[in-house]
Short mmCIF file of C-alpha atoms and ligand atoms in Angstrom, two decimals:
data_model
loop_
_atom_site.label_atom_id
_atom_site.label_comp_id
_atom_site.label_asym_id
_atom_site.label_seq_id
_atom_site.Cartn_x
_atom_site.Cartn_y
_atom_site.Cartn_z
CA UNK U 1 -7.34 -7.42 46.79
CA UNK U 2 -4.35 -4.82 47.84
CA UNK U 3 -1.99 -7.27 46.48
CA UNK U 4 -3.71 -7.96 43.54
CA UNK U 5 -3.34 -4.47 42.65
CA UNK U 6 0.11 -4.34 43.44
CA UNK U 7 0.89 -6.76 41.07
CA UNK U 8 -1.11 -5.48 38.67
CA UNK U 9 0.94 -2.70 38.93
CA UNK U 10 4.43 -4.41 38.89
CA UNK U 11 3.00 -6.13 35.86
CA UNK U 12 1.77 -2.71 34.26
CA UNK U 13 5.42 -1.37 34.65
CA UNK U 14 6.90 -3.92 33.34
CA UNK U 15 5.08 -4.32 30.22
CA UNK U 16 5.61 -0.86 29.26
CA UNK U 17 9.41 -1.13 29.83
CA UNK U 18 8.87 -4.41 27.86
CA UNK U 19 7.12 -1.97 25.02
CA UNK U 20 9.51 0.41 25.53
CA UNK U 21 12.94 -2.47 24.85
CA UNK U 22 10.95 -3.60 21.53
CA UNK U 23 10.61 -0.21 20.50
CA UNK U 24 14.22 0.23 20.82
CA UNK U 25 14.69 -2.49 19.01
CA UNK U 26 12.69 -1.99 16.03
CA UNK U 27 13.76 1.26 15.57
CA UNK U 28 17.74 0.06 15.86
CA UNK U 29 16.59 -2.70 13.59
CA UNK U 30 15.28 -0.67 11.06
CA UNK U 31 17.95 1.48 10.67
CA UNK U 32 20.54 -1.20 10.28
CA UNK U 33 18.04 -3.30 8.18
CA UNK U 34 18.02 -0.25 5.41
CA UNK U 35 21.41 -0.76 5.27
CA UNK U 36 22.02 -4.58 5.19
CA UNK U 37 18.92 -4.49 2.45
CA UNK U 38 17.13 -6.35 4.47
CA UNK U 39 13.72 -4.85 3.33
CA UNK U 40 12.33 -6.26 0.19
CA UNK U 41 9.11 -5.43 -1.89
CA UNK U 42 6.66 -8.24 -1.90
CA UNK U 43 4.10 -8.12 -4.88
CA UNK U 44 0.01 -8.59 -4.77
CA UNK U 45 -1.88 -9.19 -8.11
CA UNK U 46 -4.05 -6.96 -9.68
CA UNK U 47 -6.89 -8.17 -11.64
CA UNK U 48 -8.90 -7.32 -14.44
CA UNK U 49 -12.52 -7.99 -13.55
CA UNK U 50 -13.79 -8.23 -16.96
CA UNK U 51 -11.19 -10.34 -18.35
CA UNK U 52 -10.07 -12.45 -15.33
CA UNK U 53 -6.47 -11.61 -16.36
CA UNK U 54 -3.81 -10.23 -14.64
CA UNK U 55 -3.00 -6.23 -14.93
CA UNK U 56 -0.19 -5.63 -12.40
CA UNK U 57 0.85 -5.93 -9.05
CA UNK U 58 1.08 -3.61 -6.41
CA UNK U 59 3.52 -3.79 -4.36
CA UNK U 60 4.40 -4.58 -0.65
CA UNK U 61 7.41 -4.02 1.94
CA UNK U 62 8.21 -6.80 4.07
CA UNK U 63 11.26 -6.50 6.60
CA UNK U 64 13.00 -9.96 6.74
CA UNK U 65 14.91 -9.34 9.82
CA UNK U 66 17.30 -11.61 10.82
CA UNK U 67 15.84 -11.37 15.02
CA UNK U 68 11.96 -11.00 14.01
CA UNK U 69 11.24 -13.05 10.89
CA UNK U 70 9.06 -11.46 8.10
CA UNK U 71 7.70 -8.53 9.85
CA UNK U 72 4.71 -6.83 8.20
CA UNK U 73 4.61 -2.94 7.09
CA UNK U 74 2.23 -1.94 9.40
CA UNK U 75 4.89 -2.87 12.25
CA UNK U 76 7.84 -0.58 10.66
CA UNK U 77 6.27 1.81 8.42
CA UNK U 78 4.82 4.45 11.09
CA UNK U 79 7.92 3.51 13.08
CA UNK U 80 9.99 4.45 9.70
CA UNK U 81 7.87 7.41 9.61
CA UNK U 82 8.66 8.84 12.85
CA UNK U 83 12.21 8.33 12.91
CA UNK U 84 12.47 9.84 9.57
CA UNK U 85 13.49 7.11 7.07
CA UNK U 86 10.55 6.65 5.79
CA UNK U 87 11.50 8.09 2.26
CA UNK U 88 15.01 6.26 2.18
CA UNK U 89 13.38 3.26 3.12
CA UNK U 90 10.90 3.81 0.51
CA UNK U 91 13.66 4.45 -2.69
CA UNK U 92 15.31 1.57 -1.56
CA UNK U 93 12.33 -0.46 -2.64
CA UNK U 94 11.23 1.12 -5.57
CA UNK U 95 14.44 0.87 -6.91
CA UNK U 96 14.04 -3.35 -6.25
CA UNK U 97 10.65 -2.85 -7.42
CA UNK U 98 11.51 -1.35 -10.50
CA UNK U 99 14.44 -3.49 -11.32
CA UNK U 100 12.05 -6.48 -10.35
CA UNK U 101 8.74 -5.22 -13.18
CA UNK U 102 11.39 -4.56 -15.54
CA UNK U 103 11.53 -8.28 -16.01
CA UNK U 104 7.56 -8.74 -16.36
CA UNK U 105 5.94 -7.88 -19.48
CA UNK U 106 5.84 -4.29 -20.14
CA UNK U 107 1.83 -4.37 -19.98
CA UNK U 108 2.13 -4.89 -16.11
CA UNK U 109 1.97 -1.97 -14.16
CA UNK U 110 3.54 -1.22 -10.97
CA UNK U 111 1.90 0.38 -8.06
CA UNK U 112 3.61 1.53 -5.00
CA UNK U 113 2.65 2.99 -1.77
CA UNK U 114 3.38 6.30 -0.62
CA UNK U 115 3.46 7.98 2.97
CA UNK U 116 2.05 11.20 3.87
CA UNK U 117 5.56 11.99 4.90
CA UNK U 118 7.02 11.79 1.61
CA UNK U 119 4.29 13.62 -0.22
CA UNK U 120 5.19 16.31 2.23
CA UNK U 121 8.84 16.59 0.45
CA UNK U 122 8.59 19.36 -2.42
CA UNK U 123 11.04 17.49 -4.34
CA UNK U 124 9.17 14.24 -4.25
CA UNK U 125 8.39 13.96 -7.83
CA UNK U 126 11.84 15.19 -9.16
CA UNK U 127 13.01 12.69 -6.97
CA UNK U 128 10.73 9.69 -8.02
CA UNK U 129 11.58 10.88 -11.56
CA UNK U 130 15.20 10.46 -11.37
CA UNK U 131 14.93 6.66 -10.11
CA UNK U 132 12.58 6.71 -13.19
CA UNK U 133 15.09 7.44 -15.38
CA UNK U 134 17.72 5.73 -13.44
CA UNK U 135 15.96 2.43 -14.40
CA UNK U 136 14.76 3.31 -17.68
CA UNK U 137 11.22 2.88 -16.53
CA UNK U 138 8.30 4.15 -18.15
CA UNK U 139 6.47 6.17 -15.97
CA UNK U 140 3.06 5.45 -17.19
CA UNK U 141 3.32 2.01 -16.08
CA UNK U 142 3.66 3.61 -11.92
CA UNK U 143 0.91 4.06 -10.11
CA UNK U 144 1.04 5.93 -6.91
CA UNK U 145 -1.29 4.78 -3.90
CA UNK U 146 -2.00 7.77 -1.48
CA UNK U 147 -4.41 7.29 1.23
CA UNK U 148 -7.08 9.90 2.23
CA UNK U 149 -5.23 11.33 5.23
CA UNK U 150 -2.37 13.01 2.69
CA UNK U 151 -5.58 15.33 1.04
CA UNK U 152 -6.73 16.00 4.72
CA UNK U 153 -3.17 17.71 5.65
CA UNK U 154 -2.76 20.26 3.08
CA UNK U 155 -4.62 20.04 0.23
CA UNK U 156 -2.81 22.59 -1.80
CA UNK U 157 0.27 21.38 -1.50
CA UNK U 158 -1.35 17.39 -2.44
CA UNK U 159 -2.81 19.30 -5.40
CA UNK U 160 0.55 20.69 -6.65
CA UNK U 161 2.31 17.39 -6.02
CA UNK U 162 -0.54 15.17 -8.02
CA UNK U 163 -0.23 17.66 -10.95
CA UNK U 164 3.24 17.46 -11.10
CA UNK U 165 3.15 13.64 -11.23
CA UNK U 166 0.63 13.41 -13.25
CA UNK U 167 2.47 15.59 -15.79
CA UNK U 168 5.28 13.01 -15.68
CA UNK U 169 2.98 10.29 -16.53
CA UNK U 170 2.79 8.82 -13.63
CA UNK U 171 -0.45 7.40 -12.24
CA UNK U 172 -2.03 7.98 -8.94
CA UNK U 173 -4.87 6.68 -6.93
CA UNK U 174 -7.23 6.91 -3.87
CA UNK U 175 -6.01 4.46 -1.16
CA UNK U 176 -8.70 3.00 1.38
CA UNK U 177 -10.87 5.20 0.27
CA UNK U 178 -14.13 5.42 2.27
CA UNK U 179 -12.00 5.01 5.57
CA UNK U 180 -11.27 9.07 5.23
CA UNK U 181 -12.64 12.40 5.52
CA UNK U 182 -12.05 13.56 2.32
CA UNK U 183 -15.28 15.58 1.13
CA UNK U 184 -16.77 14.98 -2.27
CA UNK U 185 -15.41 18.42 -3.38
CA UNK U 186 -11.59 17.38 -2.72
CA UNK U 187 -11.99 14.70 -4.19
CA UNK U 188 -13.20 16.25 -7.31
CA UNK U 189 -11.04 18.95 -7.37
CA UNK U 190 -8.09 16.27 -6.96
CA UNK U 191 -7.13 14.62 -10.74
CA UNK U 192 -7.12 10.72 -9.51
CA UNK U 193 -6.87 8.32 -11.81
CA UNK U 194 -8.09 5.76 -9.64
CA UNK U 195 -10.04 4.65 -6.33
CA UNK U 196 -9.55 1.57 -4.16
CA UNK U 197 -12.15 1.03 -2.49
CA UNK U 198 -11.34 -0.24 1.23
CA UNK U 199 -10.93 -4.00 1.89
CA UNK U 200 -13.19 -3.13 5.24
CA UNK U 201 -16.30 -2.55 3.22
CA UNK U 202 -15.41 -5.47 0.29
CA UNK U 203 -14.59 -8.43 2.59
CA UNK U 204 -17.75 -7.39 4.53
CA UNK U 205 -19.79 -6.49 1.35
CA UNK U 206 -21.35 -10.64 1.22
CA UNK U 207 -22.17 -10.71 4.82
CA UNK U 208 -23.45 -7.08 5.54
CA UNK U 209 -26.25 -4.76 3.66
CA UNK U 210 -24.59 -1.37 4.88
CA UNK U 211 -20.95 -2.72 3.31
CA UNK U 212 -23.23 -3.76 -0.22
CA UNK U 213 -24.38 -0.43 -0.02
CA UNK U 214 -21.37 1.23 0.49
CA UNK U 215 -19.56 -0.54 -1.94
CA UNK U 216 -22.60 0.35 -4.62
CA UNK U 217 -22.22 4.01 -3.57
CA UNK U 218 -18.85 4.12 -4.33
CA UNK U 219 -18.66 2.57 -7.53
CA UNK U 220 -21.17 5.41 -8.65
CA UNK U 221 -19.22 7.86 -7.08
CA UNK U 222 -16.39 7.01 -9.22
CA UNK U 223 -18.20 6.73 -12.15
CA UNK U 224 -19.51 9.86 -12.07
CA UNK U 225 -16.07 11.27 -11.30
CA UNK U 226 -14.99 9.23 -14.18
CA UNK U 227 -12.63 7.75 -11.92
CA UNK U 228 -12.08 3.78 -12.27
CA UNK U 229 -12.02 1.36 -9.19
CA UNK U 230 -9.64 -1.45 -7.68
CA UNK U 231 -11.11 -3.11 -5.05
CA UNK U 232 -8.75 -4.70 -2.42
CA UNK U 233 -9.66 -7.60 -0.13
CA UNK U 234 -11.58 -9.74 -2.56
CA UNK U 235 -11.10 -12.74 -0.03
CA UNK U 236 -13.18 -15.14 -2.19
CA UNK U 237 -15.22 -16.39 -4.78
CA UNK U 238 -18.63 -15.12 -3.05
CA UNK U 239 -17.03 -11.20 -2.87
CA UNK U 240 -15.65 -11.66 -6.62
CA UNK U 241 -19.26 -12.88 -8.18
CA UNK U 242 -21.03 -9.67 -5.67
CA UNK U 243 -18.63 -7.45 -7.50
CA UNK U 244 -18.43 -9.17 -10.91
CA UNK U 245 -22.50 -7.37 -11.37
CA UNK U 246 -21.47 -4.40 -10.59
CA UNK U 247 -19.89 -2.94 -13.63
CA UNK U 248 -15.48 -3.16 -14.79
CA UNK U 249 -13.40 -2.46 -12.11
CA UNK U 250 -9.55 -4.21 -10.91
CA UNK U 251 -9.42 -6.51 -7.90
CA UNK U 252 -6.90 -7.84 -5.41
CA UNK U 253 -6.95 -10.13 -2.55
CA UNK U 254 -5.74 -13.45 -1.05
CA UNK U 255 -8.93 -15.29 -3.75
CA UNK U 256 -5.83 -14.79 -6.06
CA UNK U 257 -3.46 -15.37 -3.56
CA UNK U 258 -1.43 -14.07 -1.20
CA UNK U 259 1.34 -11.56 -1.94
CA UNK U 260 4.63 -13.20 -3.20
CA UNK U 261 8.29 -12.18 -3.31
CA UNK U 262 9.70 -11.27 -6.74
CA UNK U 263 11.14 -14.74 -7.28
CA UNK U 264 7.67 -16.27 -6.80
CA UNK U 265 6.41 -13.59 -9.40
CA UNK U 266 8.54 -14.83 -12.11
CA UNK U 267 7.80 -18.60 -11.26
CA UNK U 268 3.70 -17.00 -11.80
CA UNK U 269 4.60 -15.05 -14.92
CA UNK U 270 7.00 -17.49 -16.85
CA UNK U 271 4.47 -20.20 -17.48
CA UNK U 272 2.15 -17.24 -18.84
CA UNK U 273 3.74 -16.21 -21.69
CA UNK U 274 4.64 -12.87 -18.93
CA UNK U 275 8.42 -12.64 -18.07
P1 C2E I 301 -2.72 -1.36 1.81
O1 C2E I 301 -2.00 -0.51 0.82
O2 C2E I 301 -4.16 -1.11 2.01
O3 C2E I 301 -2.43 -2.85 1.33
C1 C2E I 301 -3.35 -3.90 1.46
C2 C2E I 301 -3.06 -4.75 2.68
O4 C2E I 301 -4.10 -5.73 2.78
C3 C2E I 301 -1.77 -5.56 2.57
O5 C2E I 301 -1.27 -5.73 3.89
C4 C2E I 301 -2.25 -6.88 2.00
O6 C2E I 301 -1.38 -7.95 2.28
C5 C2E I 301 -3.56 -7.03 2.71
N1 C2E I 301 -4.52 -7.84 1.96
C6 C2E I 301 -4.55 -8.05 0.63
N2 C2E I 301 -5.58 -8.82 0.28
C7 C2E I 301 -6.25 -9.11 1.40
C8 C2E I 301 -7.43 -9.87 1.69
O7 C2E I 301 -8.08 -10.46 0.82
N3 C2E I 301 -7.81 -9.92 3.00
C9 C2E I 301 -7.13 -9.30 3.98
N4 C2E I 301 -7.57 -9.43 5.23
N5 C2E I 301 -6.02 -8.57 3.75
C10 C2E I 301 -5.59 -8.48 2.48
P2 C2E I 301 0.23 -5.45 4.25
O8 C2E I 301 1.13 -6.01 3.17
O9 C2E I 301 0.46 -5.91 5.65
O10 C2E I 301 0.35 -3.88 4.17
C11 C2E I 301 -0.30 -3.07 5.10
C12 C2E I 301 -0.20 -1.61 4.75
O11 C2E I 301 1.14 -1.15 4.84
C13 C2E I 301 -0.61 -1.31 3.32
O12 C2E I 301 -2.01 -1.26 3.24
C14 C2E I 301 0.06 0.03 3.10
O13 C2E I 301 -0.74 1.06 3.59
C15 C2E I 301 1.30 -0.08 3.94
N6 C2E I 301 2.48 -0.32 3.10
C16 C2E I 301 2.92 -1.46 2.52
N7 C2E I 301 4.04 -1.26 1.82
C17 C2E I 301 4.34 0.06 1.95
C18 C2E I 301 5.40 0.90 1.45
O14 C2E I 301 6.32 0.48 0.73
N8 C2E I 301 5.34 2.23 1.83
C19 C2E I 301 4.34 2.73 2.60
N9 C2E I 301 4.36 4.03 2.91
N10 C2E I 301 3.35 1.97 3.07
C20 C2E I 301 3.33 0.65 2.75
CA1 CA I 302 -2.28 0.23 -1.18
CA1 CA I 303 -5.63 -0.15 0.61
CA1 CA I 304 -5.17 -0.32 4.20
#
């Protein structure tokens, strides 16, 4: 048994200096990736419920990194985050993104995902505005997903930043929302255009009564706040025909497939009638 736990140890030590090396790594490889470009903005569709058609996407960061493969954000973003290149890393892609839903009918909207970090910046929005302009992109066509944690930081200062946005046209939205703490007061003293409900509660919502019920809740919630609703992880049909009774909303989710680089976009839009 003594040895065991020896090893155990030995083992225990080495994995964190394992940890430790790929850490390293990541964060070398991240900086060098921003500047080979070797981040690129994969795109999700975003359906009209009502319609069945196709509103936008939103889209994605995927690092393709020459050692790792196709590494998913939720690897590098809070690693971006921490070593501060989150909002360089972040312009980089918009600016793909941008240049990439240029190409796609001009009823498409684009929605992009913003850290915490960034919304911290007080020149955020002049910034976003000047890529704007840059690409001769109309900003009511962006929409901005925050999640709830940004409101929970400093409200005031999330306030300020939505108005200001808002004022250049640009929309924003309620990311994950039900996964937060934000109170029903915040969130109706904060002008959202939009909530997405939480993939947690709508792959769940066939298969459990407390997700149904949550879902339900918050689709009244936003109606009363006259604020519209995506729903994100509509994993099949079962999910889409639940939602499909409960009044218009957007959807997204691997039922319409899974999200595509922009090269695959155009090969889904051309046949359409879209590019
Ligand atoms: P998110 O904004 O909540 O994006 C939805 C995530 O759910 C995506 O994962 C998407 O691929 C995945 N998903 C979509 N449909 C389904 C479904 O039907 N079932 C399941 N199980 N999953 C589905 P992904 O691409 O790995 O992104 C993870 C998170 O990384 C995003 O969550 C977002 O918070 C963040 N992220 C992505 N791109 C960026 C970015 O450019 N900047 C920042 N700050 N964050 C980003
Ligand atoms: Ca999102
Ligand atoms: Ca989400
Ligand atoms: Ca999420």
């Amino acid at each position: 048994a003594k040895g065991q736990g020896k090893n155990r140890y030995f083992w225990f030590e080495s994995s964190m200096e394992n940890e430790l090396r790929f850490r390293n790594e990541i964060e070398t490889g991240i900086r060098r990736g921003i500047s080979a470009g070797e981040f690129v903005p994969y795109y999700e569709q975003q359906i009209d419920l009502e319609t069945g058609k196709l509103v936008g996407f939103e889209m994605l960061a995927r690092w393709k990194s020459p050692e790792l493969g196709i590494v998913n954000p939720t690897i590098f973003i809070p690693v971006a985050e921490e070593i501060g290149v989150i909002a360089q890393l972040s312009e980089q892609l918009i600016e793909q993104a941008l240049t990439d839903a240029k190409e796609w009918d001009p009823n498409l909207t684009l929605s992009v995902n913003i850290s915490p970090v960034q919304l911290r910046d007080p020149w955020f929005s002049q910034k976003l505005l000047k890529i704007l302009v840059k690409h001769n992109f109309p900003p009511s066509r962006l929409e901005i997903e925050i999640t709830e944690s940004c409101i929970h930081e400093n409200i005031g200062v999330v306030r300020s930043m939505i108005t200001s946005l808002k004022n250049q046209g640009v929309k924003i939205s309620l990311d994950d929302f039900g996964t937060g703490y934000a109170s029903l007061s915040q969130l109706r003293s904060l002008p959202f255009d939009r909530l997405k409900i939480d993939r947690s509660f709508v792959g769940e919502l066939t298969d459990e009564d407390s997700c149904e019920k949550i879902v339900s809740a918050i689709i009244s919630m936003g109606d009363g706040l006259k604020m519209p609703i995506t729903a994100e992880g509509v994993e099949d049909e079962r999910i889409l025909e639940a939602l499909q009774g409960k009044g218009p909303m957007k959807a997204q989710g691997y039922h319409y497939g899974r999200p595509e680089s922009a090269a695959d976009v155009r090969k889904r839009l051309e046949p359409k009638g879209l590019l």
